[in-house]
Every structure is written in structure tokens, then in C-alpha cells.
Amino acid sequence: MKIVVLDGYTENPGDLSWEPLRALGELTVYDRSSLTDGQEAIDRIGDAEVVLTNKTPITRQVLDACPGIKYIATLATGYNVVDVACCRERGIPVSNVPVYGTYSVSQFAIALLLEICHHIGHHSETVYQGKWEHCQDWCYWDYPLIELEGKTLGLIGLGNIGRHTAAIGAALGMQVIAYDAWQNDEGRKAAEYVELDDLFARADVIALHMPLLPFNTGIINKENIAKMKDGVIIINNSRGQMIVEQDLADALNSGKVAAAGLDVVSTEPIRGDNPLLKAKNCIITPHMSWGAKESRQRIMDCTVENVRAYLAGKPQNVVNG
């Protein structure tokens, strides 16, 4: 049985092993692929039965040209790059990795927040540049320092990642509130459930921790920003499409939003004309909050088990069943 990995480098840049997957079939791994050239994907898949993808689209065109495909697994939680409806029509199960980055992603969300609060990287650079050595005072800071104790953290989304972010926020002395349409007892232990407009009105910090859905696409827009406190901080390491980027840039430049910490943008890699690149007080990192080795090892382990389950005739983590 032939197995092909279309874009394996970000999952495994060399510090993990493909051998457990190689043990399951004739494996070919491509490091990178074009995200727009469907013919490249077709050529690489050929007559493979099992296809693994991270961000390479598997469209109806690809499926038409590769009738040998019997199973698709995403090296991620998101599966929007796969035409799952077409796969359902053809009886092709599509599996994902439902949980892998809970700890890393929640940790990174708080890291973005703490960088906004203290600008540690900036101040370290000024020391190496000689500013402290030549300072007439014994200390200095170039940005206001923010203490989080007593402030309100508003989470849009209270799933696994949201609950872990809530726990860290509570450990920092923050009051934690959350909006989530799917409320449960675990969530109630982590935060106070509130309505969305209540969250906008009360939160000093708003963090996005939801999968991209029709209702939350563009949820951070000028109308909702207007409902927020002056000086609110916005954190997003979920999906960039949840933010109307020009609206956030305008709010940052006006000071309505004090700062933003973003690990995702609407088009990735980021384009040079993204308005957030010129906005005030905006930290942008390159969609890396999932990338700790421990998280990527969980992706690898789960993917191997997904393929093994398919081969045993019992596909698991199927998103188009």
C-alpha cells in the first residue's frame, strides 16, 4: 500500500521520525508543496491509497484525477483544505488530529499577552545596544508595564485550549469569563460563562480560542470593537479569519485597542499589504504556537494511529462520517 505525505516539513523538520508510518506501507514524504498548484498534488499522489496533508489542498479536481485515494489524514486539527463533502460522496474517510496542542497553544497565548505587558524582547535588545549602560537612572522602561492581577480575561471559546488558558489566567490573578455556545461542567469550573456582548463590555483582555466557523468569521470587527473597553488587549492564536484586519488596525492606531498579539492572519504566509504590519502596538508571530516538539510528536503519534485504524477497517477521528 502506498502512503504519500504531501507537505511534511513543518510537522517534521528533522527532529521527529517517519519510521512508524513507514512501517505501515510504502511511504513517500515531500517536505513542501505548492498550495495553489493542483497538478503538483496530483502528480505526487499518483496511485497512492493513503494521502496525508497539512496545508496542501485536496480538491475535487485532485480527487477526480487520483481515483486510487481511499483515505486522507490531515496532520492537523483543521481539515478545511480537504473537500470533505466530495470525499463523503466517494466513501473516502477523512481523519484529523483532534487534540494535540492544548498546552503549547494556551502557553503561547499567555506568552503573547506577557510580551505585551512587559516588552521583554525589546528591553533586552536596548540593554545590548548600550542604553542601560549609559542611562542616568538605575532602571528604565520604554512602554507602560501592565500587571494582570485583578483584570478580566475574556475567552471566546472554552474548549480544551480555552480552559488551559483560563487556568493560567486565573493563576496570574485574573478574573476569567468566557463565551461558548457549548457550555459544560468543565467549562463552569474554569470560567464564568457570559453572553458575547457582556464579554466585549467587561474584558480587559480578549483571547480567541475557537475553530473557524461561519458565526465567528470576522467576529472582531469595528462594530464589536466599539463595544469593548478603551485600551482592551486582543490575543489571537486561533484563526486569522476571525479578525477584520483593517478594523483592528484602525482600532490599534486610534488607541481604542491598546495592543494585539497575533500568531495568525487571514492569509498565510502574511502578505506585505496586510494593514496590521503598519499598525501600532501589534505583535505578529508566524503561526508557530502549535510547533513545540511535544505537540508535533502528538500529531505524529495520532496520525500513525489514524492510518493504522484505517488499515484495520475501523477509521477513527473521522470528520466526514
PDB file of C-alpha atoms in Angstrom:
ATOM      1  CA  MET A   1       0.000   0.000   0.000  1.00  0.00           C
ATOM      2  CA  LYS A   2       1.337   3.430  -0.986  1.00  0.00           C
ATOM      3  CA  ILE A   3       1.294   6.301   1.506  1.00  0.00           C
ATOM      4  CA  VAL A   4       2.238   9.835   0.484  1.00  0.00           C
ATOM      5  CA  VAL A   5       2.857  12.862   2.714  1.00  0.00           C
ATOM      6  CA  LEU A   6       2.367  15.984   0.607  1.00  0.00           C
ATOM      7  CA  ASP A   7       3.936  18.605   2.904  1.00  0.00           C
ATOM      8  CA  GLY A   8       5.677  17.114   5.892  1.00  0.00           C
ATOM      9  CA  TYR A   9       8.377  19.661   6.752  1.00  0.00           C
ATOM     10  CA  THR A  10       6.542  21.853   9.257  1.00  0.00           C
ATOM     11  CA  GLU A  11       5.367  18.751  11.095  1.00  0.00           C
ATOM     12  CA  ASN A  12       8.800  17.155  10.969  1.00  0.00           C
ATOM     13  CA  PRO A  13      11.737  19.427  10.063  1.00  0.00           C
ATOM     14  CA  GLY A  14      14.060  16.612  11.081  1.00  0.00           C
ATOM     15  CA  ASP A  15      13.606  16.198  14.823  1.00  0.00           C
ATOM     16  CA  LEU A  16      10.897  13.504  14.616  1.00  0.00           C
ATOM     17  CA  SER A  17      10.760  10.142  12.852  1.00  0.00           C
ATOM     18  CA  TRP A  18       8.587   8.962   9.969  1.00  0.00           C
ATOM     19  CA  GLU A  19       9.604   5.340  10.622  1.00  0.00           C
ATOM     20  CA  PRO A  20       6.400   4.302  12.493  1.00  0.00           C
ATOM     21  CA  LEU A  21       4.434   5.446   9.445  1.00  0.00           C
ATOM     22  CA  ARG A  22       6.892   3.817   7.043  1.00  0.00           C
ATOM     23  CA  ALA A  23       6.243   0.531   8.814  1.00  0.00           C
ATOM     24  CA  LEU A  24       2.634   0.668   7.616  1.00  0.00           C
ATOM     25  CA  GLY A  25       3.285   0.887   3.876  1.00  0.00           C
ATOM     26  CA  GLU A  26       5.398   2.185   1.010  1.00  0.00           C
ATOM     27  CA  LEU A  27       5.981   5.747   2.204  1.00  0.00           C
ATOM     28  CA  THR A  28       6.952   8.834   0.210  1.00  0.00           C
ATOM     29  CA  VAL A  29       7.426  12.119   2.074  1.00  0.00           C
ATOM     30  CA  TYR A  30       7.592  15.515   0.389  1.00  0.00           C
ATOM     31  CA  ASP A  31       8.808  18.365   2.545  1.00  0.00           C
ATOM     32  CA  ARG A  32       6.952  21.208   0.859  1.00  0.00           C
ATOM     33  CA  SER A  33       4.383  21.673  -1.849  1.00  0.00           C
ATOM     34  CA  SER A  34       2.665  24.431  -3.743  1.00  0.00           C
ATOM     35  CA  LEU A  35      -0.588  25.447  -2.114  1.00  0.00           C
ATOM     36  CA  THR A  36      -2.043  26.568  -5.438  1.00  0.00           C
ATOM     37  CA  ASP A  37      -0.745  24.051  -7.989  1.00  0.00           C
ATOM     38  CA  GLY A  38      -3.288  21.241  -8.057  1.00  0.00           C
ATOM     39  CA  GLN A  39      -1.332  19.405 -10.746  1.00  0.00           C
ATOM     40  CA  GLU A  40       1.650  19.093  -8.423  1.00  0.00           C
ATOM     41  CA  ALA A  41      -0.542  17.402  -5.813  1.00  0.00           C
ATOM     42  CA  ILE A  42      -1.974  15.104  -8.482  1.00  0.00           C
ATOM     43  CA  ASP A  43       1.491  14.119  -9.718  1.00  0.00           C
ATOM     44  CA  ARG A  44       2.725  13.436  -6.207  1.00  0.00           C
ATOM     45  CA  ILE A  45      -0.286  11.392  -5.162  1.00  0.00           C
ATOM     46  CA  GLY A  46      -0.304   9.250  -8.298  1.00  0.00           C
ATOM     47  CA  ASP A  47      -1.856   5.913  -7.400  1.00  0.00           C
ATOM     48  CA  ALA A  48      -1.361   6.232  -3.632  1.00  0.00           C
ATOM     49  CA  GLU A  49      -4.148   4.872  -1.473  1.00  0.00           C
ATOM     50  CA  VAL A  50      -3.406   6.910   1.663  1.00  0.00           C
ATOM     51  CA  VAL A  51      -2.716  10.653   1.485  1.00  0.00           C
ATOM     52  CA  LEU A  52      -1.501  12.820   4.344  1.00  0.00           C
ATOM     53  CA  THR A  53      -1.669  16.601   4.112  1.00  0.00           C
ATOM     54  CA  ASN A  54      -1.108  19.556   6.360  1.00  0.00           C
ATOM     55  CA  LYS A  55      -1.973  22.581   4.216  1.00  0.00           C
ATOM     56  CA  THR A  56      -1.913  21.214   0.656  1.00  0.00           C
ATOM     57  CA  PRO A  57      -5.457  21.417  -0.764  1.00  0.00           C
ATOM     58  CA  ILE A  58      -7.116  18.196  -1.830  1.00  0.00           C
ATOM     59  CA  THR A  59      -9.871  19.441  -4.087  1.00  0.00           C
ATOM     60  CA  ARG A  60     -12.469  17.738  -6.229  1.00  0.00           C
ATOM     61  CA  GLN A  61     -10.063  18.180  -9.138  1.00  0.00           C
ATOM     62  CA  VAL A  62      -7.379  16.274  -7.264  1.00  0.00           C
ATOM     63  CA  LEU A  63      -9.826  13.563  -6.235  1.00  0.00           C
ATOM     64  CA  ASP A  64     -11.061  13.203  -9.829  1.00  0.00           C
ATOM     65  CA  ALA A  65      -7.501  12.753 -11.067  1.00  0.00           C
ATOM     66  CA  CYS A  66      -6.477  10.317  -8.322  1.00  0.00           C
ATOM     67  CA  PRO A  67      -9.166   7.616  -8.112  1.00  0.00           C
ATOM     68  CA  GLY A  68      -6.834   5.398  -6.085  1.00  0.00           C
ATOM     69  CA  ILE A  69      -7.263   7.551  -2.974  1.00  0.00           C
ATOM     70  CA  LYS A  70      -9.054   5.564  -0.298  1.00  0.00           C
ATOM     71  CA  TYR A  71      -8.153   7.508   2.848  1.00  0.00           C
ATOM     72  CA  ILE A  72      -6.983  11.030   3.763  1.00  0.00           C
ATOM     73  CA  ALA A  73      -5.478  12.166   7.051  1.00  0.00           C
ATOM     74  CA  THR A  74      -4.641  15.743   7.992  1.00  0.00           C
ATOM     75  CA  LEU A  75      -1.511  16.452  10.020  1.00  0.00           C
ATOM     76  CA  ALA A  76      -3.529  18.995  11.975  1.00  0.00           C
ATOM     77  CA  THR A  77      -6.870  19.590  13.627  1.00  0.00           C
ATOM     78  CA  GLY A  78      -8.164  21.763  10.800  1.00  0.00           C
ATOM     79  CA  TYR A  79      -9.368  19.997   7.675  1.00  0.00           C
ATOM     80  CA  ASN A  80     -10.726  22.847   5.559  1.00  0.00           C
ATOM     81  CA  VAL A  81      -8.064  22.137   2.895  1.00  0.00           C
ATOM     82  CA  VAL A  82      -9.836  18.875   2.052  1.00  0.00           C
ATOM     83  CA  ASP A  83     -13.094  18.760   0.098  1.00  0.00           C
ATOM     84  CA  VAL A  84     -14.741  16.614   2.758  1.00  0.00           C
ATOM     85  CA  ALA A  85     -18.140  16.703   1.037  1.00  0.00           C
ATOM     86  CA  CYS A  86     -16.678  15.234  -2.135  1.00  0.00           C
ATOM     87  CA  CYS A  87     -14.834  12.643  -0.051  1.00  0.00           C
ATOM     88  CA  ARG A  88     -18.091  11.717   1.655  1.00  0.00           C
ATOM     89  CA  GLU A  89     -19.769  11.232  -1.739  1.00  0.00           C
ATOM     90  CA  ARG A  90     -16.989   8.829  -2.699  1.00  0.00           C
ATOM     91  CA  GLY A  91     -16.783   6.971   0.591  1.00  0.00           C
ATOM     92  CA  ILE A  92     -13.318   8.310   1.422  1.00  0.00           C
ATOM     93  CA  PRO A  93     -12.920   8.815   5.176  1.00  0.00           C
ATOM     94  CA  VAL A  94     -11.015  11.926   6.248  1.00  0.00           C
ATOM     95  CA  SER A  95      -9.392  11.918   9.685  1.00  0.00           C
ATOM     96  CA  ASN A  96      -7.792  14.713  11.671  1.00  0.00           C
ATOM     97  CA  VAL A  97      -5.808  15.072  14.894  1.00  0.00           C
ATOM     98  CA  PRO A  98      -8.449  16.393  17.280  1.00  0.00           C
ATOM     99  CA  VAL A  99      -6.241  17.233  20.268  1.00  0.00           C
ATOM    100  CA  TYR A 100      -2.502  17.825  20.277  1.00  0.00           C
ATOM    101  CA  GLY A 101      -1.569  21.449  21.023  1.00  0.00           C
ATOM    102  CA  THR A 102      -3.629  22.217  24.108  1.00  0.00           C
ATOM    103  CA  TYR A 103      -0.656  23.012  26.313  1.00  0.00           C
ATOM    104  CA  SER A 104       1.559  24.673  23.711  1.00  0.00           C
ATOM    105  CA  VAL A 105      -1.141  26.887  22.230  1.00  0.00           C
ATOM    106  CA  SER A 106      -2.514  28.062  25.575  1.00  0.00           C
ATOM    107  CA  GLN A 107       1.037  28.721  26.788  1.00  0.00           C
ATOM    108  CA  PHE A 108       1.742  30.731  23.646  1.00  0.00           C
ATOM    109  CA  ALA A 109      -1.418  32.805  24.067  1.00  0.00           C
ATOM    110  CA  ILE A 110      -0.237  33.853  27.507  1.00  0.00           C
ATOM    111  CA  ALA A 111       3.287  34.432  26.163  1.00  0.00           C
ATOM    112  CA  LEU A 112       1.861  36.921  23.661  1.00  0.00           C
ATOM    113  CA  LEU A 113      -0.021  38.618  26.472  1.00  0.00           C
ATOM    114  CA  LEU A 114       3.016  38.805  28.737  1.00  0.00           C
ATOM    115  CA  GLU A 115       5.138  40.221  25.935  1.00  0.00           C
ATOM    116  CA  ILE A 116       2.564  42.984  25.529  1.00  0.00           C
ATOM    117  CA  CYS A 117       2.599  43.592  29.272  1.00  0.00           C
ATOM    118  CA  HIS A 118       6.387  43.803  29.605  1.00  0.00           C
ATOM    119  CA  HIS A 119       8.048  44.011  26.136  1.00  0.00           C
ATOM    120  CA  ILE A 120      10.819  41.788  27.412  1.00  0.00           C
ATOM    121  CA  GLY A 121      12.371  41.233  23.999  1.00  0.00           C
ATOM    122  CA  HIS A 122      12.530  44.956  23.283  1.00  0.00           C
ATOM    123  CA  HIS A 123      14.072  45.830  26.624  1.00  0.00           C
ATOM    124  CA  SER A 124      16.667  43.082  26.321  1.00  0.00           C
ATOM    125  CA  GLU A 125      17.678  44.492  22.937  1.00  0.00           C
ATOM    126  CA  THR A 126      18.073  48.002  24.407  1.00  0.00           C
ATOM    127  CA  VAL A 127      20.413  46.642  27.085  1.00  0.00           C
ATOM    128  CA  TYR A 128      22.624  45.029  24.431  1.00  0.00           C
ATOM    129  CA  GLN A 129      22.512  48.280  22.471  1.00  0.00           C
ATOM    130  CA  GLY A 130      24.017  50.093  25.484  1.00  0.00           C
ATOM    131  CA  LYS A 131      21.006  52.052  26.674  1.00  0.00           C
ATOM    132  CA  TRP A 132      21.188  50.770  30.255  1.00  0.00           C
ATOM    133  CA  GLU A 133      24.943  51.240  30.437  1.00  0.00           C
ATOM    134  CA  HIS A 134      24.536  54.921  29.561  1.00  0.00           C
ATOM    135  CA  CYS A 135      21.257  55.521  31.408  1.00  0.00           C
ATOM    136  CA  GLN A 136      21.288  58.322  34.007  1.00  0.00           C
ATOM    137  CA  ASP A 137      18.798  56.327  36.100  1.00  0.00           C
ATOM    138  CA  TRP A 138      19.333  52.883  37.580  1.00  0.00           C
ATOM    139  CA  CYS A 139      16.448  51.450  35.550  1.00  0.00           C
ATOM    140  CA  TYR A 140      14.037  52.419  32.793  1.00  0.00           C
ATOM    141  CA  TRP A 141      11.172  51.102  30.705  1.00  0.00           C
ATOM    142  CA  ASP A 142      10.096  52.274  27.270  1.00  0.00           C
ATOM    143  CA  TYR A 143       6.496  51.057  27.459  1.00  0.00           C
ATOM    144  CA  PRO A 144       3.941  51.102  30.265  1.00  0.00           C
ATOM    145  CA  LEU A 145       4.234  47.932  32.348  1.00  0.00           C
ATOM    146  CA  ILE A 146       0.942  46.118  32.921  1.00  0.00           C
ATOM    147  CA  GLU A 147       0.035  43.993  35.933  1.00  0.00           C
ATOM    148  CA  LEU A 148      -2.639  41.422  35.160  1.00  0.00           C
ATOM    149  CA  GLU A 149      -3.857  40.714  38.710  1.00  0.00           C
ATOM    150  CA  GLY A 150      -7.444  41.867  39.084  1.00  0.00           C
ATOM    151  CA  LYS A 151      -8.039  42.333  35.359  1.00  0.00           C
ATOM    152  CA  THR A 152     -10.644  40.402  33.395  1.00  0.00           C
ATOM    153  CA  LEU A 153      -9.675  37.829  30.779  1.00  0.00           C
ATOM    154  CA  GLY A 154     -12.441  37.185  28.258  1.00  0.00           C
ATOM    155  CA  LEU A 155     -12.164  33.952  26.288  1.00  0.00           C
ATOM    156  CA  ILE A 156     -14.103  33.452  23.088  1.00  0.00           C
ATOM    157  CA  GLY A 157     -14.128  29.679  23.116  1.00  0.00           C
ATOM    158  CA  LEU A 158     -13.774  27.447  26.165  1.00  0.00           C
ATOM    159  CA  GLY A 159     -12.702  24.099  24.784  1.00  0.00           C
ATOM    160  CA  ASN A 160      -9.507  22.312  25.764  1.00  0.00           C
ATOM    161  CA  ILE A 161      -7.221  25.205  24.843  1.00  0.00           C
ATOM    162  CA  GLY A 162      -9.550  27.817  26.276  1.00  0.00           C
ATOM    163  CA  ARG A 163      -9.787  26.013  29.613  1.00  0.00           C
ATOM    164  CA  HIS A 164      -5.998  25.755  29.923  1.00  0.00           C
ATOM    165  CA  THR A 165      -5.647  29.431  29.048  1.00  0.00           C
ATOM    166  CA  ALA A 166      -8.265  30.165  31.697  1.00  0.00           C
ATOM    167  CA  ALA A 167      -6.248  28.250  34.295  1.00  0.00           C
ATOM    168  CA  ILE A 168      -3.101  30.219  33.516  1.00  0.00           C
ATOM    169  CA  GLY A 169      -5.013  33.482  33.601  1.00  0.00           C
ATOM    170  CA  ALA A 170      -6.525  32.591  36.967  1.00  0.00           C
ATOM    171  CA  ALA A 171      -3.043  31.724  38.284  1.00  0.00           C
ATOM    172  CA  LEU A 172      -1.996  35.265  37.328  1.00  0.00           C
ATOM    173  CA  GLY A 173      -4.839  36.638  39.437  1.00  0.00           C
ATOM    174  CA  MET A 174      -7.221  37.404  36.580  1.00  0.00           C
ATOM    175  CA  GLN A 175     -10.975  37.057  36.667  1.00  0.00           C
ATOM    176  CA  VAL A 176     -11.892  34.754  33.768  1.00  0.00           C
ATOM    177  CA  ILE A 177     -15.110  34.977  31.778  1.00  0.00           C
ATOM    178  CA  ALA A 178     -15.935  33.102  28.598  1.00  0.00           C
ATOM    179  CA  TYR A 179     -18.384  32.861  25.745  1.00  0.00           C
ATOM    180  CA  ASP A 180     -19.063  29.456  24.242  1.00  0.00           C
ATOM    181  CA  ALA A 181     -22.260  28.149  22.689  1.00  0.00           C
ATOM    182  CA  TRP A 182     -21.473  24.663  24.040  1.00  0.00           C
ATOM    183  CA  GLN A 183     -21.434  25.039  27.805  1.00  0.00           C
ATOM    184  CA  ASN A 184     -20.484  22.199  30.152  1.00  0.00           C
ATOM    185  CA  ASP A 185     -19.454  21.488  33.721  1.00  0.00           C
ATOM    186  CA  GLU A 186     -15.728  21.510  32.917  1.00  0.00           C
ATOM    187  CA  GLY A 187     -16.105  24.975  31.485  1.00  0.00           C
ATOM    188  CA  ARG A 188     -18.027  26.194  34.506  1.00  0.00           C
ATOM    189  CA  LYS A 189     -15.129  25.144  36.712  1.00  0.00           C
ATOM    190  CA  ALA A 190     -12.718  27.158  34.544  1.00  0.00           C
ATOM    191  CA  ALA A 191     -14.609  30.379  33.936  1.00  0.00           C
ATOM    192  CA  GLU A 192     -17.868  32.286  34.243  1.00  0.00           C
ATOM    193  CA  TYR A 193     -19.982  31.820  31.137  1.00  0.00           C
ATOM    194  CA  VAL A 194     -21.346  35.096  29.772  1.00  0.00           C
ATOM    195  CA  GLU A 195     -23.073  36.364  26.658  1.00  0.00           C
ATOM    196  CA  LEU A 196     -20.841  37.683  23.903  1.00  0.00           C
ATOM    197  CA  ASP A 197     -21.764  41.360  24.296  1.00  0.00           C
ATOM    198  CA  ASP A 198     -21.193  41.053  28.053  1.00  0.00           C
ATOM    199  CA  LEU A 199     -17.719  39.680  27.359  1.00  0.00           C
ATOM    200  CA  PHE A 200     -16.938  42.550  24.997  1.00  0.00           C
ATOM    201  CA  ALA A 201     -18.039  45.074  27.616  1.00  0.00           C
ATOM    202  CA  ARG A 202     -16.220  43.560  30.605  1.00  0.00           C
ATOM    203  CA  ALA A 203     -12.953  42.106  29.355  1.00  0.00           C
ATOM    204  CA  ASP A 204      -9.609  43.880  29.674  1.00  0.00           C
ATOM    205  CA  VAL A 205      -8.053  41.131  27.561  1.00  0.00           C
ATOM    206  CA  ILE A 206      -9.894  39.160  24.865  1.00  0.00           C
ATOM    207  CA  ALA A 207      -8.403  35.894  23.598  1.00  0.00           C
ATOM    208  CA  LEU A 208      -9.795  33.844  20.702  1.00  0.00           C
ATOM    209  CA  HIS A 209      -9.810  30.068  21.142  1.00  0.00           C
ATOM    210  CA  MET A 210     -12.366  28.679  18.692  1.00  0.00           C
ATOM    211  CA  PRO A 211     -12.231  26.773  15.432  1.00  0.00           C
ATOM    212  CA  LEU A 212     -13.220  28.918  12.472  1.00  0.00           C
ATOM    213  CA  LEU A 213     -16.975  28.750  11.982  1.00  0.00           C
ATOM    214  CA  PRO A 214     -19.432  30.857   9.961  1.00  0.00           C
ATOM    215  CA  PHE A 215     -20.667  32.722  13.048  1.00  0.00           C
ATOM    216  CA  ASN A 216     -17.214  33.784  14.231  1.00  0.00           C
ATOM    217  CA  THR A 217     -15.654  34.673  10.891  1.00  0.00           C
ATOM    218  CA  GLY A 218     -14.874  38.386  11.232  1.00  0.00           C
ATOM    219  CA  ILE A 219     -16.135  38.473  14.824  1.00  0.00           C
ATOM    220  CA  ILE A 220     -13.520  41.072  15.741  1.00  0.00           C
ATOM    221  CA  ASN A 221     -14.836  43.938  13.639  1.00  0.00           C
ATOM    222  CA  LYS A 222     -15.439  47.640  14.115  1.00  0.00           C
ATOM    223  CA  GLU A 223     -18.958  47.134  15.451  1.00  0.00           C
ATOM    224  CA  ASN A 224     -17.827  44.702  18.145  1.00  0.00           C
ATOM    225  CA  ILE A 225     -14.643  46.648  18.901  1.00  0.00           C
ATOM    226  CA  ALA A 226     -16.860  49.628  19.666  1.00  0.00           C
ATOM    227  CA  LYS A 227     -18.500  47.556  22.433  1.00  0.00           C
ATOM    228  CA  MET A 228     -15.146  46.871  24.099  1.00  0.00           C
ATOM    229  CA  LYS A 229     -13.369  48.810  26.819  1.00  0.00           C
ATOM    230  CA  ASP A 230     -10.998  51.536  25.749  1.00  0.00           C
ATOM    231  CA  GLY A 231      -7.499  50.087  25.925  1.00  0.00           C
ATOM    232  CA  VAL A 232      -8.527  46.450  25.506  1.00  0.00           C
ATOM    233  CA  ILE A 233      -5.859  43.907  24.525  1.00  0.00           C
ATOM    234  CA  ILE A 234      -6.674  41.307  21.863  1.00  0.00           C
ATOM    235  CA  ILE A 235      -4.901  37.946  21.553  1.00  0.00           C
ATOM    236  CA  ASN A 236      -5.434  35.578  18.627  1.00  0.00           C
ATOM    237  CA  ASN A 237      -3.534  32.369  18.001  1.00  0.00           C
ATOM    238  CA  SER A 238      -6.576  30.529  16.697  1.00  0.00           C
ATOM    239  CA  ARG A 239      -7.590  31.514  13.140  1.00  0.00           C
ATOM    240  CA  GLY A 240      -6.779  34.789  11.425  1.00  0.00           C
ATOM    241  CA  GLN A 241     -10.108  34.979   9.603  1.00  0.00           C
ATOM    242  CA  MET A 242     -11.840  35.768  12.889  1.00  0.00           C
ATOM    243  CA  ILE A 243     -10.457  39.302  12.669  1.00  0.00           C
ATOM    244  CA  VAL A 244     -11.357  42.006  10.163  1.00  0.00           C
ATOM    245  CA  GLU A 245      -7.786  43.160   9.889  1.00  0.00           C
ATOM    246  CA  GLN A 246      -8.358  46.711   8.662  1.00  0.00           C
ATOM    247  CA  ASP A 247     -10.824  47.277  11.513  1.00  0.00           C
ATOM    248  CA  LEU A 248      -8.316  46.041  14.084  1.00  0.00           C
ATOM    249  CA  ALA A 249      -5.515  48.122  12.531  1.00  0.00           C
ATOM    250  CA  ASP A 250      -7.713  51.226  12.716  1.00  0.00           C
ATOM    251  CA  ALA A 251      -8.545  50.493  16.365  1.00  0.00           C
ATOM    252  CA  LEU A 252      -4.872  49.987  17.226  1.00  0.00           C
ATOM    253  CA  ASN A 253      -3.877  53.214  15.511  1.00  0.00           C
ATOM    254  CA  SER A 254      -6.616  55.175  17.285  1.00  0.00           C
ATOM    255  CA  GLY A 255      -5.741  53.646  20.690  1.00  0.00           C
ATOM    256  CA  LYS A 256      -9.188  52.081  21.175  1.00  0.00           C
ATOM    257  CA  VAL A 257      -7.342  48.753  21.248  1.00  0.00           C
ATOM    258  CA  ALA A 258      -4.157  49.168  23.279  1.00  0.00           C
ATOM    259  CA  ALA A 259      -2.316  46.226  21.763  1.00  0.00           C
ATOM    260  CA  ALA A 260      -2.748  42.972  19.880  1.00  0.00           C
ATOM    261  CA  GLY A 261      -0.776  39.745  19.990  1.00  0.00           C
ATOM    262  CA  LEU A 262      -1.364  37.627  16.897  1.00  0.00           C
ATOM    263  CA  ASP A 263       0.057  34.301  15.766  1.00  0.00           C
ATOM    264  CA  VAL A 264      -2.315  34.038  12.809  1.00  0.00           C
ATOM    265  CA  VAL A 265      -3.528  36.273   9.995  1.00  0.00           C
ATOM    266  CA  SER A 266      -6.176  35.945   7.315  1.00  0.00           C
ATOM    267  CA  THR A 267      -3.779  34.943   4.514  1.00  0.00           C
ATOM    268  CA  GLU A 268      -0.717  32.872   5.394  1.00  0.00           C
ATOM    269  CA  PRO A 269       2.136  33.394   4.850  1.00  0.00           C
ATOM    270  CA  ILE A 270       1.357  37.039   5.576  1.00  0.00           C
ATOM    271  CA  ARG A 271       1.173  39.419   2.615  1.00  0.00           C
ATOM    272  CA  GLY A 272       3.134  42.641   2.555  1.00  0.00           C
ATOM    273  CA  ASP A 273      -0.041  44.715   2.210  1.00  0.00           C
ATOM    274  CA  ASN A 274      -1.615  43.392   5.429  1.00  0.00           C
ATOM    275  CA  PRO A 275      -2.691  46.533   7.330  1.00  0.00           C
ATOM    276  CA  LEU A 276      -1.610  45.047  10.653  1.00  0.00           C
ATOM    277  CA  LEU A 277       2.044  45.243   9.587  1.00  0.00           C
ATOM    278  CA  LYS A 278       1.859  49.022   9.919  1.00  0.00           C
ATOM    279  CA  ALA A 279      -0.460  49.182  12.931  1.00  0.00           C
ATOM    280  CA  LYS A 280       0.693  50.440  16.317  1.00  0.00           C
ATOM    281  CA  ASN A 281       1.411  48.030  19.186  1.00  0.00           C
ATOM    282  CA  CYS A 282       0.827  44.849  17.202  1.00  0.00           C
ATOM    283  CA  ILE A 283       2.948  41.739  17.755  1.00  0.00           C
ATOM    284  CA  ILE A 284       2.743  39.203  14.932  1.00  0.00           C
ATOM    285  CA  THR A 285       4.388  35.781  15.003  1.00  0.00           C
ATOM    286  CA  PRO A 286       4.399  33.272  12.094  1.00  0.00           C
ATOM    287  CA  HIS A 287       1.699  30.760  13.119  1.00  0.00           C
ATOM    288  CA  MET A 288       4.118  28.933  15.390  1.00  0.00           C
ATOM    289  CA  SER A 289       2.209  28.403  18.636  1.00  0.00           C
ATOM    290  CA  TRP A 290       1.464  24.777  17.683  1.00  0.00           C
ATOM    291  CA  GLY A 291       5.076  23.954  16.829  1.00  0.00           C
ATOM    292  CA  ALA A 292       6.644  22.735  20.080  1.00  0.00           C
ATOM    293  CA  LYS A 293       8.273  19.360  19.541  1.00  0.00           C
ATOM    294  CA  GLU A 294       5.979  17.788  22.126  1.00  0.00           C
ATOM    295  CA  SER A 295       2.906  18.955  20.206  1.00  0.00           C
ATOM    296  CA  ARG A 296       4.262  17.779  16.879  1.00  0.00           C
ATOM    297  CA  GLN A 297       5.085  14.383  18.369  1.00  0.00           C
ATOM    298  CA  ARG A 298       1.423  14.075  19.396  1.00  0.00           C
ATOM    299  CA  ILE A 299       0.428  14.847  15.801  1.00  0.00           C
ATOM    300  CA  MET A 300       2.782  12.151  14.556  1.00  0.00           C
ATOM    301  CA  ASP A 301       1.583   9.587  17.085  1.00  0.00           C
ATOM    302  CA  CYS A 302      -2.096  10.267  16.417  1.00  0.00           C
ATOM    303  CA  THR A 303      -1.611  10.221  12.643  1.00  0.00           C
ATOM    304  CA  VAL A 304       0.133   6.860  12.787  1.00  0.00           C
ATOM    305  CA  GLU A 305      -2.754   5.516  14.853  1.00  0.00           C
ATOM    306  CA  ASN A 306      -5.261   7.036  12.423  1.00  0.00           C
ATOM    307  CA  VAL A 307      -3.617   5.237   9.498  1.00  0.00           C
ATOM    308  CA  ARG A 308      -3.310   2.002  11.470  1.00  0.00           C
ATOM    309  CA  ALA A 309      -7.015   2.172  12.376  1.00  0.00           C
ATOM    310  CA  TYR A 310      -7.925   2.694   8.716  1.00  0.00           C
ATOM    311  CA  LEU A 311      -5.877  -0.334   7.701  1.00  0.00           C
ATOM    312  CA  ALA A 312      -7.692  -2.365  10.351  1.00  0.00           C
ATOM    313  CA  GLY A 313     -11.008  -1.353   8.805  1.00  0.00           C
ATOM    314  CA  LYS A 314     -12.013   0.898  11.713  1.00  0.00           C
ATOM    315  CA  PRO A 315     -11.153   4.505  10.765  1.00  0.00           C
ATOM    316  CA  GLN A 316     -11.001   6.857  13.741  1.00  0.00           C
ATOM    317  CA  ASN A 317     -11.212  10.632  14.208  1.00  0.00           C
ATOM    318  CA  VAL A 318     -13.266  10.785  11.030  1.00  0.00           C
ATOM    319  CA  VAL A 319     -14.597  14.273  10.284  1.00  0.00           C
ATOM    320  CA  ASN A 320     -16.860  13.395   7.341  1.00  0.00           C
ATOM    321  CA  GLY A 321     -18.567  10.269   8.598  1.00  0.00           C
TER     322      GLY A 321
END
